[in-house]
Amino acid sequence: MTDFLQLFFSGLATGSIYALAALGFTLLWQASGTINFAQGEFVMLPAFMMVMLMGSGLSLYVAFALTIVLSVLILGWLFKRGLVDPLFKYGMMPIVVATIGLSIAMRNGVRAGYSAEPQPFPQVFPDVIFDVMGVTFSASDVGTFVLAMVLVLVTQSFLNKTVTGRAMQAVAQNTESASVLGINVPRMIFYTFAINAMLAAAAALLVTPTYLAKFDMGEGLGNKAFFAAIIGGFNNSRGALLGGLLVGVCENLAAAYISPAYKDAVALVIFMVVILFKPQGLLGKKEERKV
């Protein structure tokens, strides 16, 4: 039982990172009908931004603050204006294909332009182990889980309890009616892209100390986040949280009790089961999107 609890709580820490990345999928889909298959690379690129900034002598937290700004500019504004806006009028499929191509370009660009070797990354949390009734927790696992949950809950509160957040949701539900009501639709959509960029930078800060900065680190993370978003419900931000935690815990348990070889297949298996029995996801709802 002790081993099970240890694996369970460790899986929550991993799953919370999946939840952050999955939340980006749901936000972009709700606000603009965009599916970004470069979401994993949107986590990888800020990791290398921080590595380069720290290499110039900046501290981790100063580098992170600057990375937030750069992420909003590059992964938010430039991504929206340079790729999504020109293709949006042609439907979703060109955007899907373009983001797949973008993910490949980003991976190979970092590998060729910086390094193909994993880059070390400093620990965000102290190297401390807690022992509670025989169950051990690292400060990194606890801190990662708590910080990720805070970010998810703050994002949800922003969307549900602020004027801007409610305006963003109105745009997601019916862009025409939102425009008639005087809501600046392009601005609300940009805010969504900016929030996604900030969440990606935060995910990079949390995941990179464990997995190191690698040019291909976003590939697996992006796939699992995509599956987590669908498992929880692609149009529900709480579903992204549920899906991420479920994938993180189940893959930890599968690696320990079945075989590590099956760890990366867990998200796909859960995804297939959910799609068969509840196609809209565990917390998803029928689409009522109007444009």
Coordinates of N, CA and C in Angstrom, one line a residue, residues 3-136:
D3 N 3.9 1.6 -1.3 CA 4.4 1.8 -2.7 C 3.3 2.4 -3.6
F4 N 2.1 1.9 -3.4 CA 1.0 2.4 -4.3 C 0.8 3.9 -4.0
L5 N 0.8 4.3 -2.8 CA 0.5 5.7 -2.5 C 1.7 6.6 -3.0
Q6 N 2.9 6.1 -2.9 CA 4.1 6.8 -3.3 C 4.0 7.0 -4.8
L7 N 3.6 6.0 -5.6 CA 3.4 6.1 -7.0 C 2.3 7.0 -7.4
F8 N 1.2 6.9 -6.6 CA 0.0 7.8 -6.9 C 0.4 9.2 -6.7
F9 N 1.0 9.6 -5.7 CA 1.3 11.0 -5.4 C 2.4 11.5 -6.4
S10 N 3.3 10.7 -6.8 CA 4.3 11.1 -7.8 C 3.7 11.3 -9.1
G11 N 2.7 10.4 -9.4 CA 1.9 10.6 -10.7 C 1.1 11.8 -10.7
L12 N 0.6 12.3 -9.6 CA -0.1 13.6 -9.5 C 0.8 14.7 -10.0
A13 N 2.1 14.7 -9.5 CA 3.0 15.8 -9.9 C 3.2 15.8 -11.4
T14 N 3.4 14.6 -12.0 CA 3.6 14.5 -13.4 C 2.3 14.9 -14.2
G15 N 1.2 14.4 -13.7 CA -0.1 14.7 -14.3 C -0.4 16.2 -14.3
S16 N 0.0 16.9 -13.2 CA -0.3 18.3 -13.2 C 0.4 19.1 -14.3
I17 N 1.6 18.6 -14.7 CA 2.2 19.2 -15.8 C 1.5 18.9 -17.1
Y18 N 1.0 17.7 -17.3 CA 0.2 17.4 -18.5 C -1.1 18.3 -18.5
A19 N -1.6 18.5 -17.3 CA -2.8 19.3 -17.2 C -2.6 20.7 -17.6
L20 N -1.4 21.3 -17.3 CA -1.1 22.7 -17.7 C -1.0 22.7 -19.3
A21 N -0.4 21.8 -19.9 CA -0.3 21.8 -21.3 C -1.6 21.5 -22.0
A22 N -2.4 20.6 -21.3 CA -3.7 20.2 -21.9 C -4.7 21.4 -21.8
L23 N -4.5 22.2 -20.7 CA -5.3 23.4 -20.6 C -5.1 24.4 -21.8
G24 N -3.9 24.4 -22.3 CA -3.6 25.3 -23.5 C -4.5 24.8 -24.7
F25 N -4.5 23.5 -24.8 CA -5.4 22.9 -25.9 C -6.8 23.4 -25.8
T26 N -7.4 23.2 -24.6 CA -8.8 23.6 -24.4 C -9.0 25.1 -24.6
L27 N -8.1 25.9 -24.1 CA -8.3 27.3 -24.2 C -8.3 27.8 -25.6
L28 N -7.4 27.3 -26.4 CA -7.3 27.7 -27.8 C -8.5 27.2 -28.6
W29 N -8.9 26.0 -28.3 CA -10.1 25.4 -29.0 C -11.4 26.2 -28.6
Q30 N -11.5 26.6 -27.4 CA -12.7 27.3 -27.0 C -12.8 28.7 -27.5
A31 N -11.6 29.4 -27.6 CA -11.6 30.8 -28.0 C -11.6 31.0 -29.5
S32 N -10.9 30.1 -30.2 CA -10.7 30.3 -31.6 C -10.9 29.1 -32.5
G33 N -11.2 28.0 -32.0 CA -11.4 26.8 -32.8 C -10.1 26.3 -33.3
T34 N -9.0 26.6 -32.6 CA -7.6 26.2 -33.1 C -7.1 25.0 -32.3
I35 N -6.6 24.1 -33.0 CA -5.9 22.9 -32.4 C -4.4 23.0 -32.7
N36 N -3.6 23.2 -31.7 CA -2.2 23.5 -31.8 C -1.4 22.2 -31.6
F37 N -1.0 21.5 -32.6 CA -0.2 20.3 -32.4 C 1.3 20.6 -32.2
A38 N 1.6 21.9 -32.0 CA 3.0 22.3 -31.6 C 3.0 22.6 -30.1
Q39 N 1.9 22.2 -29.4 CA 1.8 22.6 -28.0 C 3.0 22.1 -27.2
G40 N 3.4 20.9 -27.4 CA 4.6 20.3 -26.7 C 5.9 21.2 -27.0
E41 N 6.0 21.6 -28.2 CA 7.2 22.4 -28.5 C 7.0 23.8 -27.9
F42 N 5.8 24.2 -27.6 CA 5.6 25.5 -26.9 C 6.1 25.4 -25.5
V43 N 6.3 24.2 -25.0 CA 6.9 24.0 -23.7 C 8.4 23.9 -23.8
M44 N 8.8 23.2 -24.9 CA 10.3 23.0 -25.1 C 11.0 24.3 -25.4
L45 N 10.4 25.2 -26.2 CA 11.1 26.4 -26.6 C 11.4 27.4 -25.4
P46 N 10.4 27.6 -24.5 CA 10.7 28.4 -23.3 C 11.8 27.8 -22.4
A47 N 11.9 26.4 -22.4 CA 12.9 25.8 -21.6 C 14.3 26.2 -22.1
F48 N 14.5 26.2 -23.5 CA 15.7 26.6 -24.0 C 16.0 28.1 -23.9
M49 N 14.9 28.9 -23.9 CA 15.0 30.3 -23.7 C 15.6 30.6 -22.3
M50 N 15.1 29.9 -21.3 CA 15.7 30.0 -20.0 C 17.1 29.5 -19.9
V51 N 17.4 28.4 -20.6 CA 18.8 27.9 -20.6 C 19.8 29.0 -21.1
M52 N 19.4 29.6 -22.3 CA 20.2 30.6 -22.9 C 20.4 31.8 -22.0
L53 N 19.2 32.3 -21.4 CA 19.3 33.5 -20.6 C 20.1 33.2 -19.3
M54 N 20.0 32.0 -18.7 CA 20.9 31.7 -17.6 C 22.3 31.6 -18.0
G55 N 22.6 31.1 -19.2 CA 23.9 31.1 -19.7 C 24.6 32.4 -19.9
S56 N 23.8 33.5 -20.0 CA 24.3 34.8 -20.1 C 24.5 35.4 -18.7
G57 N 24.3 34.7 -17.6 CA 24.5 35.2 -16.3 C 23.3 35.5 -15.5
L58 N 22.1 35.4 -16.0 CA 20.9 35.7 -15.3 C 20.5 34.6 -14.3
S59 N 19.9 35.0 -13.2 CA 19.4 34.0 -12.3 C 18.2 33.3 -12.9
L60 N 17.8 32.1 -12.3 CA 16.7 31.3 -12.9 C 15.4 32.1 -12.9
Y61 N 15.1 32.9 -11.9 CA 13.8 33.6 -11.8 C 13.8 34.8 -12.7
V62 N 14.9 35.5 -12.8 CA 14.9 36.6 -13.8 C 14.8 36.0 -15.2
A63 N 15.5 34.9 -15.5 CA 15.4 34.3 -16.8 C 13.9 33.9 -17.1
F64 N 13.3 33.3 -16.0 CA 11.9 32.9 -16.2 C 11.0 34.1 -16.5
A65 N 11.2 35.2 -15.8 CA 10.3 36.4 -16.0 C 10.5 36.9 -17.5
L66 N 11.7 36.9 -17.9 CA 12.0 37.4 -19.3 C 11.4 36.4 -20.3
T67 N 11.5 35.1 -20.0 CA 10.9 34.1 -20.8 C 9.4 34.2 -21.0
I68 N 8.7 34.6 -19.9 CA 7.3 34.8 -20.0 C 7.0 35.9 -21.0
V69 N 7.7 37.0 -21.0 CA 7.5 38.1 -21.9 C 7.8 37.6 -23.4
L70 N 8.9 36.9 -23.6 CA 9.3 36.4 -24.9 C 8.2 35.4 -25.4
S71 N 7.7 34.6 -24.5 CA 6.7 33.6 -24.9 C 5.5 34.2 -25.3
V72 N 5.0 35.3 -24.6 CA 3.8 36.0 -25.0 C 4.0 36.6 -26.4
L73 N 5.2 37.1 -26.7 CA 5.4 37.8 -28.0 C 5.5 36.8 -29.1
I74 N 6.3 35.7 -28.8 CA 6.6 34.7 -29.9 C 5.5 33.6 -30.0
L75 N 5.2 33.0 -28.9 CA 4.2 31.9 -28.9 C 2.8 32.4 -28.8
G76 N 2.6 33.6 -28.5 CA 1.3 34.2 -28.4 C 1.0 35.1 -29.6
W77 N 1.5 36.3 -29.6 CA 1.2 37.3 -30.7 C 1.7 36.8 -32.0
L78 N 3.0 36.4 -32.2 CA 3.5 36.0 -33.5 C 2.9 34.8 -34.0
F79 N 2.6 33.8 -33.2 CA 1.9 32.6 -33.6 C 0.5 32.9 -34.1
K80 N -0.2 33.7 -33.4 CA -1.5 34.1 -33.8 C -1.5 34.9 -35.1
R81 N -0.7 35.9 -35.2 CA -0.7 36.8 -36.4 C 0.0 36.2 -37.6
G82 N 1.0 35.4 -37.3 CA 1.8 34.8 -38.5 C 1.3 33.5 -39.0
L83 N 0.5 32.7 -38.2 CA 0.1 31.4 -38.7 C -1.4 31.3 -38.6
V84 N -2.0 31.5 -37.4 CA -3.4 31.2 -37.2 C -4.3 32.2 -38.0
D85 N -4.0 33.5 -37.9 CA -4.9 34.5 -38.6 C -5.0 34.3 -40.1
P86 N -3.8 34.1 -40.8 CA -3.9 33.9 -42.3 C -4.6 32.6 -42.7
L87 N -4.6 31.6 -41.8 CA -5.1 30.3 -42.2 C -6.6 30.1 -41.7
F88 N -7.0 30.9 -40.7 CA -8.3 30.6 -40.1 C -9.4 30.6 -41.1
K89 N -9.4 31.5 -42.1 CA -10.5 31.6 -43.0 C -10.7 30.3 -43.9
Y90 N -9.6 29.5 -43.9 CA -9.7 28.2 -44.7 C -10.1 27.0 -43.9
G91 N -10.4 27.2 -42.6 CA -10.9 26.1 -41.8 C -9.9 25.6 -40.9
M92 N -10.2 24.5 -40.1 CA -9.4 24.0 -39.1 C -8.2 23.2 -39.7
M93 N -8.5 22.4 -40.7 CA -7.5 21.4 -41.2 C -6.2 22.1 -41.6
P94 N -6.2 23.2 -42.3 CA -4.9 23.9 -42.7 C -4.1 24.3 -41.4
I95 N -4.8 24.7 -40.4 CA -4.1 25.1 -39.1 C -3.5 23.8 -38.5
V96 N -4.2 22.7 -38.5 CA -3.7 21.5 -37.9 C -2.4 21.1 -38.6
V97 N -2.5 21.1 -40.0 CA -1.3 20.7 -40.8 C -0.2 21.7 -40.5
A98 N -0.5 23.0 -40.4 CA 0.6 24.0 -40.2 C 1.2 23.8 -38.9
T99 N 0.4 23.5 -37.8 CA 1.0 23.4 -36.5 C 1.9 22.1 -36.4
I100 N 1.5 21.1 -37.1 CA 2.3 19.9 -37.1 C 3.7 20.2 -37.8
G101 N 3.6 20.9 -38.9 CA 4.9 21.4 -39.5 C 5.7 22.3 -38.6
L102 N 5.0 23.2 -37.9 CA 5.7 24.1 -37.0 C 6.4 23.3 -35.9
S103 N 5.7 22.2 -35.4 CA 6.4 21.4 -34.3 C 7.7 20.8 -34.8
I104 N 7.6 20.3 -36.1 CA 8.8 19.7 -36.6 C 9.9 20.7 -36.8
A105 N 9.5 21.9 -37.3 CA 10.5 23.0 -37.6 C 11.1 23.4 -36.3
M106 N 10.3 23.5 -35.2 CA 10.9 24.0 -33.9 C 11.8 23.0 -33.3
R107 N 11.5 21.7 -33.4 CA 12.4 20.7 -32.9 C 13.7 20.7 -33.6
N108 N 13.7 20.7 -34.9 CA 14.9 20.7 -35.7 C 15.7 22.0 -35.7
G109 N 14.9 23.1 -35.5 CA 15.6 24.4 -35.4 C 16.4 24.5 -34.1
V110 N 15.9 24.0 -33.0 CA 16.6 24.0 -31.8 C 17.8 23.0 -31.8
R111 N 17.6 21.8 -32.4 CA 18.7 20.9 -32.5 C 19.8 21.4 -33.3
A112 N 19.5 22.0 -34.5 CA 20.5 22.5 -35.3 C 21.1 23.9 -34.9
G113 N 20.3 24.7 -34.3 CA 20.7 26.0 -33.9 C 21.3 26.1 -32.5
Y114 N 21.0 25.2 -31.6 CA 21.6 25.3 -30.3 C 22.3 24.0 -29.9
S115 N 21.6 22.9 -29.7 CA 22.3 21.6 -29.4 C 21.4 20.5 -29.5
A116 N 21.9 19.3 -29.9 CA 21.1 18.1 -29.8 C 21.3 17.4 -28.5
E117 N 22.2 17.9 -27.6 CA 22.5 17.2 -26.4 C 21.5 17.8 -25.3
P118 N 21.1 16.9 -24.3 CA 20.3 17.5 -23.2 C 21.1 18.5 -22.4
Q119 N 20.4 19.6 -22.1 CA 21.0 20.7 -21.3 C 20.5 20.6 -19.9
P120 N 21.5 20.7 -18.9 CA 21.1 20.7 -17.5 C 20.3 21.9 -17.1
F121 N 19.4 21.7 -16.1 CA 18.5 22.8 -15.7 C 18.5 22.8 -14.2
P122 N 18.6 24.0 -13.5 CA 18.6 24.0 -12.1 C 17.3 23.6 -11.4
Q123 N 17.3 23.0 -10.2 CA 16.1 22.7 -9.5 C 15.3 23.9 -9.1
V124 N 14.0 23.8 -9.2 CA 13.2 25.0 -8.8 C 12.9 24.9 -7.3
F125 N 12.8 23.7 -6.8 CA 12.5 23.4 -5.4 C 13.7 22.8 -4.6
P126 N 13.7 23.0 -3.3 CA 14.8 22.4 -2.5 C 14.9 20.9 -2.7
D127 N 16.1 20.3 -2.6 CA 16.3 18.9 -2.6 C 16.0 18.3 -1.2
V128 N 14.7 18.2 -0.9 CA 14.3 17.7 0.4 C 13.3 16.6 0.2
I129 N 13.4 15.6 1.1 CA 12.5 14.5 1.1 C 11.7 14.5 2.4
F130 N 10.3 14.3 2.2 CA 9.4 14.3 3.4 C 9.0 12.8 3.5
D131 N 8.9 12.4 4.8 CA 8.4 11.0 5.1 C 7.1 11.1 5.9
V132 N 6.0 10.7 5.4 CA 4.7 10.7 6.1 C 4.2 9.3 6.2
M133 N 4.3 8.7 7.4 CA 3.8 7.4 7.7 C 4.3 6.4 6.7
G134 N 5.6 6.5 6.4 CA 6.3 5.6 5.5 C 6.2 5.9 4.0
V135 N 5.4 6.9 3.7 CA 5.3 7.3 2.3 C 6.2 8.6 2.1
T136 N 7.2 8.5 1.2 CA 8.1 9.6 1.0 C 7.7 10.4 -0.2

